[in-house]
Coordinates of C-alpha atoms in Angstrom, one line a residue:
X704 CA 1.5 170.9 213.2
X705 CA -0.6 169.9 215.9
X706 CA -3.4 171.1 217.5
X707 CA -6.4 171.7 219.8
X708 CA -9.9 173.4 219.3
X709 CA -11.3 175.1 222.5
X710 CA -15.0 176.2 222.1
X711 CA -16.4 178.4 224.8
X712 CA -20.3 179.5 225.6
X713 CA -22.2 180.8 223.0
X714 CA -19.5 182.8 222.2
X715 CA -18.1 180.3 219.7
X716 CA -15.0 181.5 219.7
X717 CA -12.2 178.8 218.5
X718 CA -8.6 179.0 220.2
X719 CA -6.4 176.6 218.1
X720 CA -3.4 175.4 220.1
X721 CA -0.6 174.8 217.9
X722 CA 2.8 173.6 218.0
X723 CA 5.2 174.8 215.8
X724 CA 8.6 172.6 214.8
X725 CA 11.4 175.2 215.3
X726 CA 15.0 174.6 214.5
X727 CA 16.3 176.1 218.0
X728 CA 17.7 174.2 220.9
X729 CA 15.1 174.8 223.7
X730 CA 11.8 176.6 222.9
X731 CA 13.1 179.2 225.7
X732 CA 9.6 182.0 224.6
X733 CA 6.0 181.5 224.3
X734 CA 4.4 183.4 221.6
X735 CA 0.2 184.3 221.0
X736 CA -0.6 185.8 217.3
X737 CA -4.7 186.4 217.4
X738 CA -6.0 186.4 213.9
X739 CA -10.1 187.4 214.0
X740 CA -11.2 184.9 216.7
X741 CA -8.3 182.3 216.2
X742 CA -5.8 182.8 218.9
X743 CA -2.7 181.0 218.2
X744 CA -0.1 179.5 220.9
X745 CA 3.5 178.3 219.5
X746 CA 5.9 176.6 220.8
X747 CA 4.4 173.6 223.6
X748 CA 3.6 170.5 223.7
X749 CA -0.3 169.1 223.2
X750 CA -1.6 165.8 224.8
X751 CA -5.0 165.9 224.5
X752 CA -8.0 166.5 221.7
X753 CA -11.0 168.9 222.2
X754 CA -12.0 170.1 225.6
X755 CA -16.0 171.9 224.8
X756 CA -18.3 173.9 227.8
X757 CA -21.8 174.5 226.2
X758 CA -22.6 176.4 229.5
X759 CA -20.9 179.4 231.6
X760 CA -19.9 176.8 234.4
X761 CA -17.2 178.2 236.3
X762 CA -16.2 174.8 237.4
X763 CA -15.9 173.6 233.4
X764 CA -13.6 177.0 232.9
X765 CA -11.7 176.0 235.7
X766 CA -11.3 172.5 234.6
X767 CA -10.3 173.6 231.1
X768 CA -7.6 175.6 232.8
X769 CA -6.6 173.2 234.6
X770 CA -5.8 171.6 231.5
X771 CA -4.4 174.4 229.7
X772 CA -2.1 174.4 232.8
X773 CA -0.7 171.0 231.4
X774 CA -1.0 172.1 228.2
X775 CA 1.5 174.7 228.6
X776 CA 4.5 172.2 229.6
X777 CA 7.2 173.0 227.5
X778 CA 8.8 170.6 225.2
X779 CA 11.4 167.9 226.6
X780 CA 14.3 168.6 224.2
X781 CA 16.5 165.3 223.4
X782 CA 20.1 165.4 224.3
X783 CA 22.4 164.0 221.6
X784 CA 26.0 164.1 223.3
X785 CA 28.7 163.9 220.6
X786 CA 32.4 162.2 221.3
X787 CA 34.6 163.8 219.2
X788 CA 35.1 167.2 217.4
X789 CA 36.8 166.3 214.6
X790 CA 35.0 166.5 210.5
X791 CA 32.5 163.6 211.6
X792 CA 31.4 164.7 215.0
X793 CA 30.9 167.9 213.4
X794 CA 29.1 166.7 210.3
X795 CA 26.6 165.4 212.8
X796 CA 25.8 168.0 214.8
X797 CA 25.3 170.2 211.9
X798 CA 22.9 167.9 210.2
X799 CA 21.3 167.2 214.0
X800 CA 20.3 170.5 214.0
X801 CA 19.0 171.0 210.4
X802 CA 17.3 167.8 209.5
X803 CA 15.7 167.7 213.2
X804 CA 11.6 168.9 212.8
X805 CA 11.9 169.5 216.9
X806 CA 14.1 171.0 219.2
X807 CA 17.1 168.9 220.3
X808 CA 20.4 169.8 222.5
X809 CA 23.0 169.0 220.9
X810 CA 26.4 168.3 223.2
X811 CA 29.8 167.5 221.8
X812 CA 32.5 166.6 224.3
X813 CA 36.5 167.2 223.0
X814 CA 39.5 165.1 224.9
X815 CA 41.9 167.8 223.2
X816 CA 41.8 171.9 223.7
X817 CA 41.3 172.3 220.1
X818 CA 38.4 171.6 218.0
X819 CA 39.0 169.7 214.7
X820 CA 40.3 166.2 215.6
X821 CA 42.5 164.9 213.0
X822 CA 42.3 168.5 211.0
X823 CA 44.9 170.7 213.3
X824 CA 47.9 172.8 212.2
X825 CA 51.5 173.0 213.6
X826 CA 53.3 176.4 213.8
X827 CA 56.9 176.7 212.0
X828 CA 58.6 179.6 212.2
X829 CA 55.8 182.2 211.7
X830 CA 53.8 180.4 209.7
X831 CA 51.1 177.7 210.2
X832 CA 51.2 174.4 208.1
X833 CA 48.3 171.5 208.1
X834 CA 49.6 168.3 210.4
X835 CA 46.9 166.1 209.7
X836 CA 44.5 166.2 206.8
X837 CA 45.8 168.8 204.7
X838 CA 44.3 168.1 200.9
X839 CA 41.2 168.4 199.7
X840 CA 40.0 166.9 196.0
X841 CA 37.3 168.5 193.7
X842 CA 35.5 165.5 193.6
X843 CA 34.5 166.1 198.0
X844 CA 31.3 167.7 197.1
X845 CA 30.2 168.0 201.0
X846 CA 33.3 169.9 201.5
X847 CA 32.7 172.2 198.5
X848 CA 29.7 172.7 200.0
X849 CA 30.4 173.3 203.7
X850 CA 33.0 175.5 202.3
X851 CA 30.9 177.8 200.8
X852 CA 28.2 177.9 203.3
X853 CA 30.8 179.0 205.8
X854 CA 32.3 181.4 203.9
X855 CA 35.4 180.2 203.6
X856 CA 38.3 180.8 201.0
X857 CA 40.3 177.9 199.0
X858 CA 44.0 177.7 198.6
X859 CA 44.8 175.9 195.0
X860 CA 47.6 173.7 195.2
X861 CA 50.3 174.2 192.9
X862 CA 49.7 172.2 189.3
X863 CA 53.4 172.3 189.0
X864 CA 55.3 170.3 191.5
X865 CA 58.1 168.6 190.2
X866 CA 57.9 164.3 191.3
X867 CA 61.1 161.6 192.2
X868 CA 60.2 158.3 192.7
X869 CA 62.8 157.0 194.5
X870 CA 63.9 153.5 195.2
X871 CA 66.8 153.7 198.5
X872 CA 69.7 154.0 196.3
X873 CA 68.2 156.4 192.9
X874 CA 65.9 157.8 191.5
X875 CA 63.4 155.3 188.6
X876 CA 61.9 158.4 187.7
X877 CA 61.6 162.2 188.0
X878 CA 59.8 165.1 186.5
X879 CA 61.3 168.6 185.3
X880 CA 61.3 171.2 188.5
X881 CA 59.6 174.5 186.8
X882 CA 60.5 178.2 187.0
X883 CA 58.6 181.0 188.4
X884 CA 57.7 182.2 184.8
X885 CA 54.2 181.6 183.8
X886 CA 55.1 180.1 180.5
X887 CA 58.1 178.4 181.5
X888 CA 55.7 176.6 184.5
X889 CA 52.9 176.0 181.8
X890 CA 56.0 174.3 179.1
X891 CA 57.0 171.9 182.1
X892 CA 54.0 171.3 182.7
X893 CA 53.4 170.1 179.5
X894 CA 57.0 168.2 179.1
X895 CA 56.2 166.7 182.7
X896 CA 52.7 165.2 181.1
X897 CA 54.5 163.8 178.0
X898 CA 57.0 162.0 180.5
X899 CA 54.8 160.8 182.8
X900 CA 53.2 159.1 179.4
X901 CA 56.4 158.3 178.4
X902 CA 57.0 156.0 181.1
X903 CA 54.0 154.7 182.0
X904 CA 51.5 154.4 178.4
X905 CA 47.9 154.3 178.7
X906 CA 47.5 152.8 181.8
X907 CA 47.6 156.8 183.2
X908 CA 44.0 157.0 181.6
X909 CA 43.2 153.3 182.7
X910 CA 44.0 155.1 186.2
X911 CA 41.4 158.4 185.7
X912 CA 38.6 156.2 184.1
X913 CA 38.9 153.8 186.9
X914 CA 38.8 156.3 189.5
X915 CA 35.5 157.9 187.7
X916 CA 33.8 154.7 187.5
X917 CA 34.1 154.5 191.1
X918 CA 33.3 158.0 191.5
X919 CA 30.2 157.6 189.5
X920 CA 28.8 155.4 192.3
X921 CA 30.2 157.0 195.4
X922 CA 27.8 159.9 193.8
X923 CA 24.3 158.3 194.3
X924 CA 25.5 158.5 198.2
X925 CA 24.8 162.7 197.6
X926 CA 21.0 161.9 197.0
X927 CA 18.8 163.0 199.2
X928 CA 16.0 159.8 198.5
X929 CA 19.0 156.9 198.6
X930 CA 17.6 156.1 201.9
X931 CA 19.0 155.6 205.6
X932 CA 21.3 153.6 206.3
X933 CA 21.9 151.0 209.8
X934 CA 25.1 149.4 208.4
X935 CA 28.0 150.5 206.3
X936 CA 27.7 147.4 204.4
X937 CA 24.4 148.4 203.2
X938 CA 25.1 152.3 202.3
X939 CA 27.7 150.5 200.0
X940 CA 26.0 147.5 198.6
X941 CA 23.5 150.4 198.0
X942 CA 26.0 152.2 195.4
X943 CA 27.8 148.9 194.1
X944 CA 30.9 149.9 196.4
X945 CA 30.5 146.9 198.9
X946 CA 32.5 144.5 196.7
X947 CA 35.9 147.1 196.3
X948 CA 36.2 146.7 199.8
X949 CA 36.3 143.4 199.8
X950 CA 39.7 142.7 197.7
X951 CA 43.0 144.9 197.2
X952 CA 44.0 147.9 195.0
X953 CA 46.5 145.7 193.2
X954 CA 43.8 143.0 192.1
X955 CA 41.5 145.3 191.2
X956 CA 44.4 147.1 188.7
X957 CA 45.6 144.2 187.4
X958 CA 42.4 142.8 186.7
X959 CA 42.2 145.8 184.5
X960 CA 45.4 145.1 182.7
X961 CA 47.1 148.4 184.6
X962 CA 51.2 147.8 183.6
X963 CA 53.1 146.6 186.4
X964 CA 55.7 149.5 186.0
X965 CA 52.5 151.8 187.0
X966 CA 51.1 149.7 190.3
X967 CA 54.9 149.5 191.3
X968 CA 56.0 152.7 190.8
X969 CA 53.3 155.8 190.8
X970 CA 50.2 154.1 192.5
X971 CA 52.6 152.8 195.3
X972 CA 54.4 155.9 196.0
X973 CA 50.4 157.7 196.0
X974 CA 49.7 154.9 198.4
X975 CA 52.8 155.4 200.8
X976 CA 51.7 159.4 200.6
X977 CA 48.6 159.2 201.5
X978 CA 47.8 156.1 203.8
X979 CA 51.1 155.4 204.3
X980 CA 50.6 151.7 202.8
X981 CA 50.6 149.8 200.0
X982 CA 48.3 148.6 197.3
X983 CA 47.5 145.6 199.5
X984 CA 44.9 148.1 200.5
X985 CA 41.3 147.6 199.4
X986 CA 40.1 148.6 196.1
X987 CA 38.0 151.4 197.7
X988 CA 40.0 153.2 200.0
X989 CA 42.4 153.0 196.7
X990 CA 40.7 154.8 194.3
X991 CA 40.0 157.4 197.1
X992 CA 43.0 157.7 197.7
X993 CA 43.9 158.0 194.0
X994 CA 41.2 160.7 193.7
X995 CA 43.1 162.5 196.3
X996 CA 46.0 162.9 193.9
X997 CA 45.1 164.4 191.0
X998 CA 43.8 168.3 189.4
X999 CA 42.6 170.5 191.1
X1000 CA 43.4 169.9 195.1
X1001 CA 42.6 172.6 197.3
X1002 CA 42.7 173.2 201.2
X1003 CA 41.1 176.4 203.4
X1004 CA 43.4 179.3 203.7
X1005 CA 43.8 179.8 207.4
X1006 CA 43.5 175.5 208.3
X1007 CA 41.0 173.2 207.1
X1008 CA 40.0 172.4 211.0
X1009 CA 37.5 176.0 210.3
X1010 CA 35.1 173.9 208.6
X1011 CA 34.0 171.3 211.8
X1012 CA 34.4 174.3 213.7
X1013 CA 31.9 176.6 211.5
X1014 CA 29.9 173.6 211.2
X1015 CA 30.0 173.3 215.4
X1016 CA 29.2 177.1 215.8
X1017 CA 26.2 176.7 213.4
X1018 CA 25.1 174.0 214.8
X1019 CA 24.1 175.9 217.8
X1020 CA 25.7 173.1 220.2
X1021 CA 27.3 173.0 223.3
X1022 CA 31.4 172.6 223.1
X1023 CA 32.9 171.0 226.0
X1024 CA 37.1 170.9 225.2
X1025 CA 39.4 168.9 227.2
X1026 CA 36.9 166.4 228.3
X1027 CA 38.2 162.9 227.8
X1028 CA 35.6 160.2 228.0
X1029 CA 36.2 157.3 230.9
X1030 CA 32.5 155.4 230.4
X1031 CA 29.3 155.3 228.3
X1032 CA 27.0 153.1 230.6
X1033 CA 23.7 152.1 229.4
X1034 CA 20.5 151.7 230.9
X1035 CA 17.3 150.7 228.8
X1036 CA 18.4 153.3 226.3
X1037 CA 19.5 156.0 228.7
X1038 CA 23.1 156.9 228.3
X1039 CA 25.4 158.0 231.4
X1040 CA 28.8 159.5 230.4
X1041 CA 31.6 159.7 233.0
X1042 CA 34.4 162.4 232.3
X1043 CA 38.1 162.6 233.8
X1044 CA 37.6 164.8 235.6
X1045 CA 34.4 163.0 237.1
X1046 CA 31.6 164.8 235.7
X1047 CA 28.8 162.7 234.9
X1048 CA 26.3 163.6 231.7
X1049 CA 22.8 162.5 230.9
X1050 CA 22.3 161.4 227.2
X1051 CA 19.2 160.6 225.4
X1052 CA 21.4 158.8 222.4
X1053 CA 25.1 159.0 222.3
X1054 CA 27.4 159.6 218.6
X1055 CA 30.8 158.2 218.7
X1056 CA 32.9 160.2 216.3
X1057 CA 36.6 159.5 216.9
X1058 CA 38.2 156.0 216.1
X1059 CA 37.3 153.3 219.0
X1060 CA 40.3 151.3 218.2
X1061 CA 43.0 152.6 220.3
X1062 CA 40.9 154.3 223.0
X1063 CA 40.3 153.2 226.5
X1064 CA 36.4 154.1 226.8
X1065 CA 34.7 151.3 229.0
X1066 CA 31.6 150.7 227.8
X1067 CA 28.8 149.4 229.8
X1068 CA 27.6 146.9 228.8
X1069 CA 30.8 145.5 226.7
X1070 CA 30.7 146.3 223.1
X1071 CA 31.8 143.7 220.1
X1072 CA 33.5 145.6 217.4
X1073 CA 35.4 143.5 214.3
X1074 CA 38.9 144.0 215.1
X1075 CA 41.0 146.8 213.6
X1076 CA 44.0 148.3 213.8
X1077 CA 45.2 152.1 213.2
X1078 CA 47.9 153.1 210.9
X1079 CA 50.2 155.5 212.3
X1080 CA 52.5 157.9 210.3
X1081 CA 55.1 159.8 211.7
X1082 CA 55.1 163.5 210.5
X1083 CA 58.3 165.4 210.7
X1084 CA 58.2 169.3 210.1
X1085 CA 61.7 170.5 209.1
X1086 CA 63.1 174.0 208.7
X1087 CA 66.4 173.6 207.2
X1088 CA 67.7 172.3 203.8
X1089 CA 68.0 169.2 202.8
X1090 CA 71.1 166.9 201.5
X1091 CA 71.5 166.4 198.2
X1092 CA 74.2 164.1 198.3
X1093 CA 72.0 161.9 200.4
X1094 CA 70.2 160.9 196.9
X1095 CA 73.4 161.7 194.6
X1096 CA 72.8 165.2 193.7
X1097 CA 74.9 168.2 193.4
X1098 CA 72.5 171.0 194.9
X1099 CA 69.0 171.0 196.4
X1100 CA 67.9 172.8 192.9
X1101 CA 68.3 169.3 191.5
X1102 CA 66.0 167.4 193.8
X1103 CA 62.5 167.2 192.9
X1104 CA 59.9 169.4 195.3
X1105 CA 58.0 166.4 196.0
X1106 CA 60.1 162.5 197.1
X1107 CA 58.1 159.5 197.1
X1108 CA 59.3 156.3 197.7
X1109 CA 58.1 152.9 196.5
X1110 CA 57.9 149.6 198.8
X1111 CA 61.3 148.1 199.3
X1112 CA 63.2 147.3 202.0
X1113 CA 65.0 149.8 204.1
X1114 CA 63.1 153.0 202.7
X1115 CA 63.5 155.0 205.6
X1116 CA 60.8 157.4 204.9
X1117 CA 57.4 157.8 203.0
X1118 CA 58.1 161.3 201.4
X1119 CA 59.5 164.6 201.5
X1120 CA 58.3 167.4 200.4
X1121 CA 58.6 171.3 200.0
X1122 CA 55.7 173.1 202.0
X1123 CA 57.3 176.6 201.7
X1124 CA 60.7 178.3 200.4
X1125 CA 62.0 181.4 202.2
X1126 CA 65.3 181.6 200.2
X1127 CA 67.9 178.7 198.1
X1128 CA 69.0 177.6 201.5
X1129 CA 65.8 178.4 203.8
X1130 CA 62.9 175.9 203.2
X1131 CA 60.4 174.2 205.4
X1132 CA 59.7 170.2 204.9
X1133 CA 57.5 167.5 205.5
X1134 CA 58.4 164.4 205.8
X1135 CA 56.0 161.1 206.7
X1136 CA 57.4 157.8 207.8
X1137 CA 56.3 154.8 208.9
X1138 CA 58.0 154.8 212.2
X1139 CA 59.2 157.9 214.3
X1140 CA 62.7 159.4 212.2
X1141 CA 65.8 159.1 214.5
X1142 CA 67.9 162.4 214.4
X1143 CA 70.3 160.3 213.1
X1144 CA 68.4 159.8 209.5
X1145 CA 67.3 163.6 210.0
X1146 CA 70.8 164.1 210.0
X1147 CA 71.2 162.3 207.0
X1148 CA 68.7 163.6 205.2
X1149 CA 69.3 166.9 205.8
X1150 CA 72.7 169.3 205.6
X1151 CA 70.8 171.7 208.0
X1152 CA 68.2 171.9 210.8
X1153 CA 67.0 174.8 212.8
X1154 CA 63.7 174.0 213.5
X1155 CA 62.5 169.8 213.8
X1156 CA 59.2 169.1 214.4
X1157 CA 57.6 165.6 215.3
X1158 CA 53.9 164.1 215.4
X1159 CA 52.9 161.0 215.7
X1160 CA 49.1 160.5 214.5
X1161 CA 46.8 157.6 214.1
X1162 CA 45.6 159.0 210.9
X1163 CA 43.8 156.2 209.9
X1164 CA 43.1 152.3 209.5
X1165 CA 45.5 149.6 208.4
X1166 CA 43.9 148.2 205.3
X1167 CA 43.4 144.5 205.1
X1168 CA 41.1 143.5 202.7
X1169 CA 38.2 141.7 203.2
X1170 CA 37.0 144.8 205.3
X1171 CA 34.6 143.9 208.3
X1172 CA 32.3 147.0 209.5
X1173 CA 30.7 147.3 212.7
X1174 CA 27.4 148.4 212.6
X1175 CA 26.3 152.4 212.9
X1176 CA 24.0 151.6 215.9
X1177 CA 26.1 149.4 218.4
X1178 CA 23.7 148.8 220.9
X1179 CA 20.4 148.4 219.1
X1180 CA 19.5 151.4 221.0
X1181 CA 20.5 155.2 220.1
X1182 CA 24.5 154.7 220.7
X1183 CA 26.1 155.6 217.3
X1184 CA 29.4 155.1 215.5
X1185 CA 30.3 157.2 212.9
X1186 CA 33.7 156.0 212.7
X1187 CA 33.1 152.9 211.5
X1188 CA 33.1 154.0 207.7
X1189 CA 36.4 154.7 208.2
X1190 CA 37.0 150.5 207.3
X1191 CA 35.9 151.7 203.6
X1192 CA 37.9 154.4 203.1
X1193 CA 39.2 157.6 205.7
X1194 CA 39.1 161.1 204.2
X1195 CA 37.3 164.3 205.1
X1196 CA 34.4 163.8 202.4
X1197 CA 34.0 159.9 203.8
X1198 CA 33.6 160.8 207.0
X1199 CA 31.0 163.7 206.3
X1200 CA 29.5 161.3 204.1
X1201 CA 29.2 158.7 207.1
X1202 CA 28.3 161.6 209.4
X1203 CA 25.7 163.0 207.4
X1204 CA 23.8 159.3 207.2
X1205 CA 24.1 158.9 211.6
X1206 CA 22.5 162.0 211.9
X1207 CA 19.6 161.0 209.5
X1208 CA 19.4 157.9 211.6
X1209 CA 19.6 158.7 214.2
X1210 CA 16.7 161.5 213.9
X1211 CA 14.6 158.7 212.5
X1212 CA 14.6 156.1 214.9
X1213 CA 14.2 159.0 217.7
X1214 CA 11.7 161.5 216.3
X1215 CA 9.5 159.1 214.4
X1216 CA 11.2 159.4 210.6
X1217 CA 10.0 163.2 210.2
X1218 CA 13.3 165.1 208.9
X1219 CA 13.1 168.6 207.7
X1220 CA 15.1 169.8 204.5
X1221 CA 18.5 170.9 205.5
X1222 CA 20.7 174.3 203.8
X1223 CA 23.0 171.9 202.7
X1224 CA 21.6 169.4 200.4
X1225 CA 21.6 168.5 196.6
X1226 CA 20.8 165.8 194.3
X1227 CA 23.7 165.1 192.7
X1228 CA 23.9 163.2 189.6
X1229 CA 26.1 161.6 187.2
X1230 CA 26.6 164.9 184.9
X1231 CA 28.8 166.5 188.2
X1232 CA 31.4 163.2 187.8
X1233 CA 32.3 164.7 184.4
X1234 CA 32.3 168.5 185.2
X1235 CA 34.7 167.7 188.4

């Protein structure tokens, strides 16, 4: 707090001018509180020391008014302008607004009419179904958290979901589908576990104690004193994590003695599933994505797109949807945005949130990112019922609820799956690819179709270990990329994670280090790895 004494005449009475650090976005009212003889002003900036008149000379009054006049200029709020509105772009305006000790505008600029990026929902039927990120894991402790701060309520996925692995021509392995009986689901359940170990020995547990280890260090990146971070590199050489990006999932198993049955077979198909690759993917993004498989997944009832948008709305910030970005120019620090539709924005820093790799944004001066490409997958919604004959079964009842496929050639699709079952012949699927599905494999695959569905996302980068990141400040100035984490591993709780650590960096280099505590924080150690 900051402030000025005024002593006046023989009066001696003290006026102490203070400023008061306020978590709005403008400081838009004055306010005077007199306490005996202390008369205290919030809410303005102060520039000079202490101003004394030992005398009643009007022309000393009317100089000290004169500064008062000055004193009384409100605060310059810094605009932060935020492209993209998806988890990340989100995370950082939300932490913008809580770590900041000052006020700050915060503006964050959409190219779609929908907030949530790569978090939106397709509509099938009457019902509405995640088409991008649609799982959360226990371990996503920012989530948990945002979760409950919003208010928000969790659907449980189903512990019961019978697996096929299939390989093009059968299946190499397949769990029991369960009934709708409580016991009956809980005694497959069981029988399902004894056949996955069955099949595929210890190297299951070699599989959860690897992903724990890694989870045990991704933890320290919760702690509130780990520091700030200018690089990715750094956050991860900070945790130990650096090195797993720096070699593939299938070194790092074997290198553990994981059985080649398990690395072929499961880990591959949870690859194909959830970064529609392979376990030439780096060790990192592997065990997230391994993480992302297990007990205990969860997503928001209603669409997991309300979180950014709660975290938007308590962020105080100004939404600007359907605004795609032509230009950042930069000028000594100052940041000019050009829109389609022409509108130009001032910017005191700039936070790209949304993947730079297969957008057109001309940035002035030129920018040197490592090169990367995006994976896409191809996401079919189906309403129909699907072929059994197609993978030599008699009836849909004897085709597991969820199909993954391992790497060989001409696998047409990723997986299928069950996302909701009106009646024996009436079900809605999902089915990812690796290119767009003809409607001649549709065709195949299914025996009816009344409803088809296609999007094609860029849902995140094509793995190809050693990882290069570019840096979170590109410009040495106060232009930010939040996406760049994304080359270690692309989730919901990565990018928060990344988000969270721009904001405090940003706030740092621009407000002189001084961050206020935030609702949302905790010290997380390594006793939460073993209770998630």
């Amino acid at each position: 707090m900051s402030s000025v004494l005024l002593q006046m005449g023989d009066h001696k009475r003290t006026t102490l001018l203070t400023k008061k650090p306020l978590n709005t976005r403008t400081p838009k009212a004055w306010s005077l509180q007199t306490l005996g003889g202390t008369t205290v002003y919030e809410n303005f900036c102060l520039h000079v020391g202490v101003v004394t008149c030992h005398d009643n000379c009007i022309w000393r009054l009317v100089a000290v008014f004169a500064i008062l006049a000055v004193l009384f200029t409100p605060c310059k709020a810094e605009k932060v302008c935020i492209i993209g509105s998806g988890i990340g772009g989100a995370t950082v305006s939300y932490f913008l607004r809580n770590y900041s000790t000052e006020p700050i505008d915060i503006e964050i600029y959409e190219r779609h009419s929908k907030v949530g990026g790569r978090l939106a929902m397709i509509q099938v039927g009457d019902d509405h179904f995640e088409a991008g990120g649609s799982i959360i894991a226990a371990k996503n402790l920012l989530m948990q958290e945002f979760v409950k701060l919003l208010g928000l309520k969790k659907i449980e996925s189903e512990d019961d979901d019978s697996l096929g692995i299939w390989n093009g021509r059968v299946f190499l392995f397949q769990t029991l589908r369960s009934g709708d009986a409580y016991y009956w689901r809980k005694m497959t359940s069981v029988w399902n576990t004894i056949l996955m170990f069955w099949r595929y020995g210890t190297s299951l547990m070699k599989m959860q104690s690897h992903v724990s280890e890694l989870f045990t260090k991704w933890l320290q990146l919760y702690n509130e004193n780990i520091g700030i971070f200018d690089t990715a590199d750094a956050m991860l050489q900070s945790v130990g994590l650096f090195n797993s990006t720096q070699h593939t999932l299938e070194e790092d198993l074997v290198a553990k003695g994981f059985s080649r049955l398990l690395i072929d077979e499961l880990i591959t198909v949870i690859m194909r599933i959830n970064y529609g690759q392979n376990v030439s993917i780096s060790g990192l993004a592997g065990a997230v994505s391994l993480a992302g498989s297990g007990d205990e997944l969860w997503a928001v009832e209603g669409g997991n797109y309300q979180v950014p948008a709660g975290l938007i709305q308590l962020s105080n910030a100004s939404l600007f949807l359907n605004q795609d970005l032509v230009s950042v120019d930069s000028q000594d620090g100052n940041y000019k945005l050009t829109l389609a539709s022409g509108k130009r924005k001032d910017c005191d820093a700039v936070v790209i949130a949304t993947p730079l790799d297969e957008v057109t944004i001309d940035f002035v001066p030129k920018l040197q990112l490592p090169p990367r490409k995006m994976q896409h997958t191809h996401t079919a919604f189906v309403r129909g019922l699907i072929n059994p004959s197609y993978f030599g079964a008699k009836t849909p009842l004897d085709l597991p609820v969820l199909i993954g496929t391992v790497e060989e050639p001409g696998v047409p699709f990723s997986s299928i799956s069950i996302l909701k079952s009106y009646s024996a012949e009436d079900n809605v699927y999902k089915i990812f690819c690796r290119t767009s599905p003809t409607d001649s494999l549709l065709d195949q695959l299914f025996s009816k179709r009344t409803e088809t569905y296609n999007i094609d996302w860029a849902a995140y980068p094509h793995y190809n270990p050693p990882e290069e990141f570019a840096p979170f400040i590109l410009d040495g100035h106060h232009l930010y990329y939040v996406n760049t984490f994304e080359s270690a591993a692309s989730a919901m709780e990565a990018s928060a994670v990344a988000a969270k650590n721009v904001a405090r960096l940003l706030l740092s280099r621009m407000k002189g280090g001084i961050l206020s505590q935030p609702q949302v924080v905790r010290n997380f150690s390594s006793e939460d790895s073993a209770e998630l």
